[in-house]
Coordinates of C-alpha atoms and ligand atoms in Angstrom, one line a residue:
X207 CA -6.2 -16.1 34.1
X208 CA -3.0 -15.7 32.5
X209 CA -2.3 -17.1 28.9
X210 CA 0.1 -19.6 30.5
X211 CA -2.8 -21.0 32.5
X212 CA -5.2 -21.0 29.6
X213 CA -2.8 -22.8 27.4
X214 CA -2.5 -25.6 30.2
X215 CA -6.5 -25.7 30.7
X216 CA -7.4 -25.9 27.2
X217 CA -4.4 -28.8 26.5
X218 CA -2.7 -26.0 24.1
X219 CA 0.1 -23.9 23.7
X220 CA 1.0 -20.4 23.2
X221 CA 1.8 -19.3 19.7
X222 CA 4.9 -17.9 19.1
X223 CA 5.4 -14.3 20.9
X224 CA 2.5 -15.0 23.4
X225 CA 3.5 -13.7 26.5
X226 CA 2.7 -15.8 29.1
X227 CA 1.9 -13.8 31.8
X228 CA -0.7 -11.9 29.6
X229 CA -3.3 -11.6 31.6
X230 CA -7.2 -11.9 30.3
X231 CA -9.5 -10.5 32.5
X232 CA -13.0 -10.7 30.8
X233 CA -15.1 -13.4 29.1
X234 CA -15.3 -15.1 26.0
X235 CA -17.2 -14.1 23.0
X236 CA -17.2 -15.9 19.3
X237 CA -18.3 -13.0 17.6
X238 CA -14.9 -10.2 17.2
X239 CA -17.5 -7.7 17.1
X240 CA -18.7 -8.3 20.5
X241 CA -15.7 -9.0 22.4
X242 CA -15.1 -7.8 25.9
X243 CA -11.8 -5.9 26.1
X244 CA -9.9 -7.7 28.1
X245 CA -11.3 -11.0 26.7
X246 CA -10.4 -14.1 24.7
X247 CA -12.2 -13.9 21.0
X248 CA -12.5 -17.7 20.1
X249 CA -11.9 -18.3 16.4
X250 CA -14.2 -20.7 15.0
X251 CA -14.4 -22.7 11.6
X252 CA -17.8 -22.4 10.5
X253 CA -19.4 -23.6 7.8
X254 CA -19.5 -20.0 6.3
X255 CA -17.1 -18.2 7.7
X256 CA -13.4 -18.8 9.7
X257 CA -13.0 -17.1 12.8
X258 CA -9.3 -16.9 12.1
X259 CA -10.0 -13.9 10.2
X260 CA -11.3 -11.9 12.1
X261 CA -8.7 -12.2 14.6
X262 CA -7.4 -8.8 14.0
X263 CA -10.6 -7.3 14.1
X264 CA -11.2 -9.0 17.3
X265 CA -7.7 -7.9 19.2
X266 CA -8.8 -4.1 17.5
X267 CA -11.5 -4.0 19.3
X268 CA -9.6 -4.9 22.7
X269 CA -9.1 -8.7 23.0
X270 CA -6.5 -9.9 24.6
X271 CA -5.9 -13.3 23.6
X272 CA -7.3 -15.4 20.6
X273 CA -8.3 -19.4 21.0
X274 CA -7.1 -20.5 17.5
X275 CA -6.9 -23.8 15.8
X276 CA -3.7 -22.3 13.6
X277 CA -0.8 -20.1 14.3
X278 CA -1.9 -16.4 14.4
X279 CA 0.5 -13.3 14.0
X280 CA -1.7 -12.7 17.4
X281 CA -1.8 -13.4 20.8
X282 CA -3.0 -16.8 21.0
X283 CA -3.5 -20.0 22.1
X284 CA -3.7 -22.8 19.8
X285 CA -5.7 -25.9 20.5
X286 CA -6.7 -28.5 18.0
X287 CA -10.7 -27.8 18.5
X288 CA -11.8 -24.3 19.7
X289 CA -15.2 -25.8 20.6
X290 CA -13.7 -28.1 22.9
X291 CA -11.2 -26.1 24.1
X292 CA -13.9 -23.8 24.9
X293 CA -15.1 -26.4 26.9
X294 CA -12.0 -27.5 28.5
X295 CA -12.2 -23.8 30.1
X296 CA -15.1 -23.2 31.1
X297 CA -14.8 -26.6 33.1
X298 CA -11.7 -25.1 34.4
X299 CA -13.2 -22.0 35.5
X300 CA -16.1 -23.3 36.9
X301 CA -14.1 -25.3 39.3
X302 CA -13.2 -22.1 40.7
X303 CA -16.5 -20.8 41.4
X304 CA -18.5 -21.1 44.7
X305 CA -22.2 -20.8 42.3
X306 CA -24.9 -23.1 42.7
X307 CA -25.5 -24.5 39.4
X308 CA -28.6 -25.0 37.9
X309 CA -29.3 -26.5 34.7
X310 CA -32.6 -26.4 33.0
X311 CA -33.6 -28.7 29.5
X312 CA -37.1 -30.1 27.9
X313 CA -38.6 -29.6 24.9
X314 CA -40.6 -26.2 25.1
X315 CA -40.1 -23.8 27.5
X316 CA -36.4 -23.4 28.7
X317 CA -35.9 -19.8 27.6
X318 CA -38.8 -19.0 29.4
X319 CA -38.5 -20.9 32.7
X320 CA -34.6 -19.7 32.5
X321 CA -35.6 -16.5 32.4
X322 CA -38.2 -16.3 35.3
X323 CA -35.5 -18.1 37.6
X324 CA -33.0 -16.2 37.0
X325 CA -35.0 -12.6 38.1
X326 CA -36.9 -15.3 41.1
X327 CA -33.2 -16.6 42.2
X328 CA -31.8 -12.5 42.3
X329 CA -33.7 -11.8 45.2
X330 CA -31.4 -14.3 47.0
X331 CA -28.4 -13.8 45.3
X332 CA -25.8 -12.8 42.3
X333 CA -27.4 -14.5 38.9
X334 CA -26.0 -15.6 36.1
X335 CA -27.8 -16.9 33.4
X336 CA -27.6 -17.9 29.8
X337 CA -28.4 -15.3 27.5
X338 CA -31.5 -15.9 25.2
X339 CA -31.3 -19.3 23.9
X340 CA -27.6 -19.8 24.1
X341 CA -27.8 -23.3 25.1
X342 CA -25.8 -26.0 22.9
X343 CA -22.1 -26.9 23.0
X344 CA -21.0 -23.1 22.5
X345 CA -23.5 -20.7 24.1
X346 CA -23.3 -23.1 27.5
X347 CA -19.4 -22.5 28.1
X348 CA -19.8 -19.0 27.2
X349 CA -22.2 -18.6 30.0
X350 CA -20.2 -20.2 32.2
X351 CA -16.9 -17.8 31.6
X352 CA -19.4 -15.4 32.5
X353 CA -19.8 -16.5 35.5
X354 CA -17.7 -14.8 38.6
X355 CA -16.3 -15.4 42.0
X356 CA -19.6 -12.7 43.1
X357 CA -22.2 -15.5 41.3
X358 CA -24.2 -17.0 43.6
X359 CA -26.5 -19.0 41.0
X360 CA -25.3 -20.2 37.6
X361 CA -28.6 -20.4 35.9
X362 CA -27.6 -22.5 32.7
X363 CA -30.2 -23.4 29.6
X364 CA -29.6 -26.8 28.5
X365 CA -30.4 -27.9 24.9
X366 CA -30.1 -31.2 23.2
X367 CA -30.7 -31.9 19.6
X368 CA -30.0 -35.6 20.3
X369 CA -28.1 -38.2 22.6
X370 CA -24.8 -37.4 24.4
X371 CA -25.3 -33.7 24.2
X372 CA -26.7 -33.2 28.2
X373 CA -24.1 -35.8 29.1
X374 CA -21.1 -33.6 27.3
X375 CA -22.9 -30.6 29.3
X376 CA -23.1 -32.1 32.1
X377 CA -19.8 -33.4 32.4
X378 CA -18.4 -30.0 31.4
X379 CA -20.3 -28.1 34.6
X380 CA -22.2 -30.0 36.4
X381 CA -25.2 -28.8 37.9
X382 CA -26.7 -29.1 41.6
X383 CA -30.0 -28.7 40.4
X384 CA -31.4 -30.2 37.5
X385 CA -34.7 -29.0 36.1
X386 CA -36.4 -31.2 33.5
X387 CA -39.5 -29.1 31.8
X388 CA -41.3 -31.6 29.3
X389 CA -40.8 -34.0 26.6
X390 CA -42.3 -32.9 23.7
X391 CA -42.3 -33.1 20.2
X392 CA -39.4 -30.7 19.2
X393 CA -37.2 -31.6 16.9
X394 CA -38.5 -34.9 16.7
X395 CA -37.0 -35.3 13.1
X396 CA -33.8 -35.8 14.5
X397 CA -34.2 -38.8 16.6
X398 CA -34.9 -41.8 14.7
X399 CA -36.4 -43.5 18.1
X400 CA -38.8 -40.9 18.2
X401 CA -39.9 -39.7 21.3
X402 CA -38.4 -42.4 23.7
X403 CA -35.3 -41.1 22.5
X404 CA -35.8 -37.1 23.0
X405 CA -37.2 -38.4 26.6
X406 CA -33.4 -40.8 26.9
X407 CA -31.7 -37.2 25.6
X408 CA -33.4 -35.6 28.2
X409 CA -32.7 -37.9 31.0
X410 CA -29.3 -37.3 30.6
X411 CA -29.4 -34.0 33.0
X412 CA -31.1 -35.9 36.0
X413 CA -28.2 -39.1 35.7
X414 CA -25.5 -36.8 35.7
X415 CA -27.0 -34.8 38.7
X416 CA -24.9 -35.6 42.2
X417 CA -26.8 -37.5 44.7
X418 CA -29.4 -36.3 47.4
X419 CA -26.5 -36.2 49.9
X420 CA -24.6 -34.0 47.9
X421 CA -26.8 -32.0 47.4
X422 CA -28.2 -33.3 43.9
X423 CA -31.9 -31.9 43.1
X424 CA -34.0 -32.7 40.1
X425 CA -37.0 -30.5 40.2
X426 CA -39.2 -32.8 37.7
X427 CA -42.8 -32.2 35.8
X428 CA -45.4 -34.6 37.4
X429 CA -47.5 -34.4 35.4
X430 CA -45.7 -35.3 32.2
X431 CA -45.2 -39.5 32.3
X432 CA -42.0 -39.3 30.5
X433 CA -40.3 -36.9 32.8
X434 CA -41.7 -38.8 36.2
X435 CA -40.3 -41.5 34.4
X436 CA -37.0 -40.2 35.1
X437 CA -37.2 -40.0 39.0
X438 CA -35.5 -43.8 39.2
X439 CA -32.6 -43.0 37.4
X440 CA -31.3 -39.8 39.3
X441 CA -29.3 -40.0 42.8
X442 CA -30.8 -36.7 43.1
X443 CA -33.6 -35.9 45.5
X444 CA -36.5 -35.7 43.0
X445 CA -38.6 -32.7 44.2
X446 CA -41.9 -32.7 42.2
X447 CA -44.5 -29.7 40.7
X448 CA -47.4 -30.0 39.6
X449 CA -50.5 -28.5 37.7
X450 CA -52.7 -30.6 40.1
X451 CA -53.1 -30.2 43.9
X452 CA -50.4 -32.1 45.7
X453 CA -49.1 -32.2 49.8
X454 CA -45.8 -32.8 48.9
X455 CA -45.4 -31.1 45.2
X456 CA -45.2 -27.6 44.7
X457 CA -48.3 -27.0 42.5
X458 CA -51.0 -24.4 41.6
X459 CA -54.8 -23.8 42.6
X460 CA -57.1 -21.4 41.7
X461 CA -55.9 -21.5 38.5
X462 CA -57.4 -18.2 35.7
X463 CA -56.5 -16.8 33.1
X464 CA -57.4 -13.0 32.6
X465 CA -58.7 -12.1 29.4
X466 CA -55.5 -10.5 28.1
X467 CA -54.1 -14.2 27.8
X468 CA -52.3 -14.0 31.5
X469 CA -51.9 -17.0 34.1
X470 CA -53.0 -16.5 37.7
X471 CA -52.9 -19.1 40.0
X472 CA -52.0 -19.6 43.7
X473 CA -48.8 -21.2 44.1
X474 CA -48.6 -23.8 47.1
X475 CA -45.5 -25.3 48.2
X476 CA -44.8 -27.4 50.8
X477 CA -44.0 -24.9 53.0
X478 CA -47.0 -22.0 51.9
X479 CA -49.4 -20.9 49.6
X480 CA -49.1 -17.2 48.1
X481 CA -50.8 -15.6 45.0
X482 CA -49.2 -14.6 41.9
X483 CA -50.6 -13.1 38.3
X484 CA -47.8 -13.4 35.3
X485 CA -47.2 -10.7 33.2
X486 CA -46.2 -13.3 30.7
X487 CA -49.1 -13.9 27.4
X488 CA -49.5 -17.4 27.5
X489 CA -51.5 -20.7 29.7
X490 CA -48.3 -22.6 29.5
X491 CA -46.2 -20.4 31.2
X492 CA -48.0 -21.6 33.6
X493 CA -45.4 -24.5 33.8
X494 CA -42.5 -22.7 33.2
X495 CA -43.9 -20.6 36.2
X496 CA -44.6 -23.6 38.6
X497 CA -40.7 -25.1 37.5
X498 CA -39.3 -21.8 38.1
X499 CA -40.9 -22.0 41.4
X500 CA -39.8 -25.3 42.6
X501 CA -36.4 -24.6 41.5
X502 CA -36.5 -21.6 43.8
X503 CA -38.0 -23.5 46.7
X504 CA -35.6 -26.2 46.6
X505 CA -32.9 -23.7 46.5
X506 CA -34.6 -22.4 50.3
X507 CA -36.8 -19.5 49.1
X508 CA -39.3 -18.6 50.9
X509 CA -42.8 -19.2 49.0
X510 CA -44.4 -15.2 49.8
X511 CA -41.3 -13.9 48.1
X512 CA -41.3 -16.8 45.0
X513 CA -44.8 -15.6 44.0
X514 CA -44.2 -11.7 44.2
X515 CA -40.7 -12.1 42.5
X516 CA -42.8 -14.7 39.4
X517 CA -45.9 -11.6 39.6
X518 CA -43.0 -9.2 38.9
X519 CA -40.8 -11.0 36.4
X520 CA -41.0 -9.7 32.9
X521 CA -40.5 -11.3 29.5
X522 CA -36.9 -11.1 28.4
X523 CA -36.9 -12.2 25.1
X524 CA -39.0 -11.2 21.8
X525 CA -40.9 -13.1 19.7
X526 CA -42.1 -15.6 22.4
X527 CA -45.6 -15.2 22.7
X528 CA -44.6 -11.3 22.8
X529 CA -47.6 -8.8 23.2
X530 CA -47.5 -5.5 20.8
X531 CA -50.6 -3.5 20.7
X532 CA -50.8 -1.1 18.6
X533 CA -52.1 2.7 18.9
X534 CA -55.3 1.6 16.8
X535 CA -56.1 -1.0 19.0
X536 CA -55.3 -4.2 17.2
X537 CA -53.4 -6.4 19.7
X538 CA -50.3 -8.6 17.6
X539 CA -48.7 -11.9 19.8
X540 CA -45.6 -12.4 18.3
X541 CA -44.2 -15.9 18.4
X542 CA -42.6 -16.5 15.4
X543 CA -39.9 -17.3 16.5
X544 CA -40.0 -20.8 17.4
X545 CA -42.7 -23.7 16.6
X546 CA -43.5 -27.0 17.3
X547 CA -46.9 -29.1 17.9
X548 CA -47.0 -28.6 21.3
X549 CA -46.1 -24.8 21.1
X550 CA -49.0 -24.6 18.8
X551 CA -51.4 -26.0 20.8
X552 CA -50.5 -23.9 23.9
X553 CA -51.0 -21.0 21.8
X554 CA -53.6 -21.9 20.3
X555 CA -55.2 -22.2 23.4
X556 CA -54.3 -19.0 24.7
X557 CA -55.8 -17.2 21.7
X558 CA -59.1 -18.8 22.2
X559 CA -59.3 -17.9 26.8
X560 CA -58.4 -14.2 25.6
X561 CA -61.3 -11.5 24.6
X562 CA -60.7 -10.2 21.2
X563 CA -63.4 -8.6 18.4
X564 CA -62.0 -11.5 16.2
X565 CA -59.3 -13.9 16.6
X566 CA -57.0 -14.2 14.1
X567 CA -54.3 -17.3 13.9
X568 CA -51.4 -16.6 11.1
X569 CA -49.8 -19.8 11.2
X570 CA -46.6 -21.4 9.6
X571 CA -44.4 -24.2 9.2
X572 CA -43.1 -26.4 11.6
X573 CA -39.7 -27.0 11.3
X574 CA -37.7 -30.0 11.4
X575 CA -40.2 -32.6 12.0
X576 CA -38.9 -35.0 9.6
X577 CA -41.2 -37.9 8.6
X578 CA -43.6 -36.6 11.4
X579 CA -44.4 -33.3 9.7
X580 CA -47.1 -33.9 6.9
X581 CA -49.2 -35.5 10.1
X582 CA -48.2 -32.7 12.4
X583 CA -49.3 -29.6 10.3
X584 CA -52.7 -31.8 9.3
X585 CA -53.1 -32.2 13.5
X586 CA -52.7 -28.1 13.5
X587 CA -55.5 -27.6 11.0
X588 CA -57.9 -29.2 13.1
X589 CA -56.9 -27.9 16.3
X590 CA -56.7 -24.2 14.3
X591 CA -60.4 -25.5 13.3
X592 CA -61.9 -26.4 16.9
X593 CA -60.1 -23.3 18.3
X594 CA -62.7 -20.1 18.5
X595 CA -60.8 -18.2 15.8
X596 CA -62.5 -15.9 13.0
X597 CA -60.0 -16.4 10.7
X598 CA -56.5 -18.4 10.3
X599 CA -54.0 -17.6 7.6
X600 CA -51.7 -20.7 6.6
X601 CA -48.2 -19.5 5.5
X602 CA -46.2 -21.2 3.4
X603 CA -45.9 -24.1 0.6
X604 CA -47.4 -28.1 0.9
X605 CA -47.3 -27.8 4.6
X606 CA -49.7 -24.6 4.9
X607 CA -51.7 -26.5 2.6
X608 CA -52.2 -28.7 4.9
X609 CA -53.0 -27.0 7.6
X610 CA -55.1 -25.4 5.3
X611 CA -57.0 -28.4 4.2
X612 CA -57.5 -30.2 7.3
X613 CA -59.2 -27.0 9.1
X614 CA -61.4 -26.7 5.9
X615 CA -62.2 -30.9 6.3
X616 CA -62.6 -30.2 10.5
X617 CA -65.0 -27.5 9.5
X618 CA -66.0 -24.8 11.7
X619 CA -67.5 -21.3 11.7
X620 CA -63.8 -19.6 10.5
X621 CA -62.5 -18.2 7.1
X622 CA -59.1 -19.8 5.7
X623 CA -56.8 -18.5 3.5
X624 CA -53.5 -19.9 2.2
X625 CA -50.8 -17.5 1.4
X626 CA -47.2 -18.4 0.1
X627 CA -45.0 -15.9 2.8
X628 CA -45.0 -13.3 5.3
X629 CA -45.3 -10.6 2.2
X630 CA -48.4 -11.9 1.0
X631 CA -49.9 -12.7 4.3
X632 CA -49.3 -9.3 5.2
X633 CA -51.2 -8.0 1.6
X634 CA -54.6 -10.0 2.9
X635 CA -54.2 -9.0 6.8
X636 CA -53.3 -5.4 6.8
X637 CA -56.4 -3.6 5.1
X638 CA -58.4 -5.5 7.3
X639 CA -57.4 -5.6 10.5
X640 CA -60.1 -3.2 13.2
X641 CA -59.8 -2.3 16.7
X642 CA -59.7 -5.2 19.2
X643 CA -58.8 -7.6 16.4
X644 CA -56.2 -9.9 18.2
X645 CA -53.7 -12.0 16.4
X646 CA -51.3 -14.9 16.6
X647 CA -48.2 -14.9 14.8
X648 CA -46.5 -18.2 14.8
X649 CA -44.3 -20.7 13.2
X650 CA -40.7 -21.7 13.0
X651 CA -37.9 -19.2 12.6
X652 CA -37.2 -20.7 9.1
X653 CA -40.6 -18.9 8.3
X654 CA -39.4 -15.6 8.7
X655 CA -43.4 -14.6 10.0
X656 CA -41.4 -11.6 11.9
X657 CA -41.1 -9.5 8.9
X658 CA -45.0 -9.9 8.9
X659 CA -44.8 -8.5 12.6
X660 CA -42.7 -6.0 11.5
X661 CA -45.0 -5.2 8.7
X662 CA -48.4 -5.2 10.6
X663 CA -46.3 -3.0 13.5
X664 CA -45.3 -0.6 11.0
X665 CA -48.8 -0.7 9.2
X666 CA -51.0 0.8 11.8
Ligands
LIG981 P1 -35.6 -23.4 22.2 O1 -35.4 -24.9 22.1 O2 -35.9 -22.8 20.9 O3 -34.5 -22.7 22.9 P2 -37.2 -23.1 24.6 O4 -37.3 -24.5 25.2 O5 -36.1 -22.3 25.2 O6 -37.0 -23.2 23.0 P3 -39.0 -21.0 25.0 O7 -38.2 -20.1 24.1 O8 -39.2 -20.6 26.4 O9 -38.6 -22.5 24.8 O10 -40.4 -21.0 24.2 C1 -40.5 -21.5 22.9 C2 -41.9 -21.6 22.4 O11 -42.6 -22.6 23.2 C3 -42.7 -20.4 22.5 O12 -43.5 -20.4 21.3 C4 -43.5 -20.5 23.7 O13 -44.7 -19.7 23.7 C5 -43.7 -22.0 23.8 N1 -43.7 -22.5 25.1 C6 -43.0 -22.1 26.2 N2 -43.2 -22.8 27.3 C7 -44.1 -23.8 26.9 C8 -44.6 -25.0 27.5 N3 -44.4 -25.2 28.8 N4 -45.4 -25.8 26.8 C9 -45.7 -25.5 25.5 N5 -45.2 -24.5 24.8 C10 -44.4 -23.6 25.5
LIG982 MG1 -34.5 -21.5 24.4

């Protein structure tokens, strides 16, 4: 695009000496020390920092235009709000592209089930796909000015920290398919209605999808009622999945899970059955498998080559239920870096269907919860409690304590500690961890439990 044609995209106008026949020829990055030469570096005013000055680091290092809310002695564009102008583009852009889109949201699992239909979807086509978690008003228009005339899918994570932020997605780049994972329990502090509001957040993917005859999917959970709950309100073709055995849903049988913590299961569609083992720690990526799945199948993949692409697909992102095992034999899952009550549980679960000497749960806080969170961290104790662990370690202040104190009220045949941080957790683990110990390192990122996991790496 030329400068000329960003400027009339993005509702701006060139700063004085911008030639407007420069031509940018790359993406879009809001960090100048990862911009594409080529590129457009857009200058943000964070809370911390202002973009604006690092414009000259950012045309340094080779990009060719800045998205400014001032005049720059740079080339640039100057719009009133880089986010939305940001926006403005990548709506622009994408109305160029001959990609399917696909748009994936819910409460756990988006990373995950992004990641495993974007390596499913490249045996069919071009892919691309959001990179880790970039999912909110910035990272989603990034991905999109990724995005090239060569893409076949657009494979785009969706996340909403409250109403109206699918429905601004949405109605930047809309997708074809809609893919609606779960409403759980994340981030429920921020939604005063609770969790009939996350679900209305939620919903707003599958009412901005196009209808059936335009070829509009919503590939939604069946067996989560606030999710089915969602199949009226699309103009989409709603096609289902399913943990349970269904004619008309894709859906699993035969479930297992191997005693390093991994799903197998034969996946059934409509069209076929074929088997498939994840190389993915974790029963709930079961789910994200059987979403990934549909997603594919309502895209026209065939099911045989669905279930060997989900057996191959790898994990793609750390600190998700990430397996390090170390040369002494002690086996560390590494999740720390997201939590919430229904992430717990999955884990929790996990920990207890895999074969360890001990089990060992380090658990921390979970993060903006709001009023919800003094019950929520009691609820983890006693699942922490019931699960077949050895010994949990609570990290953190009151709400450790918690967790804590409720396992100790639960009862159970498991020692429990309470530690303040990572530094002292790591002080009462590392002496005593033995070959074939196994253990769970989770909580919110705010927790910083990944030094521990770089500690207890380090320590072997
Ligand atoms: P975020 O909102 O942080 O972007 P996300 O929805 O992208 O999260 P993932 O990154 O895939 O989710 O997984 C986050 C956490 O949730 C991890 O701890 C993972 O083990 C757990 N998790 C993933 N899928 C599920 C699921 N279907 N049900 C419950 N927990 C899950
Ligand atoms: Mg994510």
């Amino acid at each position: 695009m030329t400068a000329a044609a960003i400027a009339e995209a993005t509702g701006g106008h060139l700063v004085a000496g911008t030639d407007p026949l420069l031509r940018v020829t790359a993406p879009a990055s809001i960090d100048s020390r990862r911009v594409d030469p080529g590129g457009v570096f857009a200058a943000l005013l964070g809370r911390h920092t202002d973009g604006h000055h690092h414009a000259p680091a950012a045309i340094a290092a080779g990009a060719a235009l800045v998205l400014s809310s001032r005049s720059l002695a740079a080339p640039a564009v100057q719009v009133a709000d880089v986010t939305i102008a940001l926006g403005a583009l990548a709506r622009h852009v994408a109305s160029h592209l001959s990609a399917t889109v696909i748009g994936i949201t819910g409460s756990n699992g988006k990373t995950t089930t992004k990641d495993l239909a974007a390596q499913v979807l490249a045996h069919h086509g071009t892919v691309t796909a959001t990179d880790g978690s970039y999912n909110n008003e910035l990272g989603f228009p990034l991905t999109v000015l990724r995005a090239t005339t060569d893409t076949r899918y657009l494979v785009l994570e969706m996340g909403a920290r409250g109403r109206r932020h699918l429905s601004y997605l949405c109605d930047l780049v809309t997708p074809t398919v809609g893919v609606v994972l779960n409403v759980g329990t994340a981030h429920l502090g921020q939604y005063p209605d609770g969790q009939a509001g996350i679900a209305a957040a939620k919903s707003e993917l599958v009412t901005g999808l196009p209808a059936a005859d335009h070829g509009g999917v919503a590939v939604l959970n069946a067996d989560d009622p606030l999710v089915a709950a969602m199949a009226p309100q699309t103009r989409a073709r709603a096609l289902w999945w399913s943990h349970h055995p269904h004619p008309t849903h894709v859906h699993a049988r035969d479930v297992r899970l191997t005693s390093d913590g991994r799903a197998g299961f034969t996946l059934h569609t409509p069209e076929g059955a074929a088997p498939v083992t994840l190389s993915l720690t974790g029963q709930h990526h079961l789910s994200n498998a059987l979403a990934a799945a549909a997603t594919a199948h309502g895209l026209g993949l065939d099911t045989t080559l669905i279930a060997q692409a989900l057996t191959n697909a790898r994990p793609r992102s750390t600190g998700r239920m990430q397996t390090i095992v170390r040369d002494d034999d002690v086996t560390l899952i590494h999740d720390a870096y997201n939590a919430n009550p229904d992430s717990m549980a999955a884990a929790l679960t996990t920990l207890t269907a895999m074969t360890a000497r001990r089990r060992i749960a380090v658990l921390g806080e979970m993060a903006e919860l709001g009023a919800h969170a003094a019950h929520a961290h009691r609820h983890l104790g006693m699942l922490a409690a019931h699960a077949a662990l050895d010994l949990l370690v609570a990290v953190g202040d009151e709400h450790a304590a918690l967790i804590a104190d409720a396992a100790r009220t639960t009862g159970g045949n498991l020692d429990i500690l309470a530690v303040r941080d990572a530094r002292e957790a790591h002080e009462v683990l590392h002496r005593g961890l033995r070959p074939g110990d196994l253990v769970l390192i989770k909580a919110s990122r705010a927790a910083h439990l990944e030094d521990l996991v770089t500690a207890l790496s380090d320590s072997r």
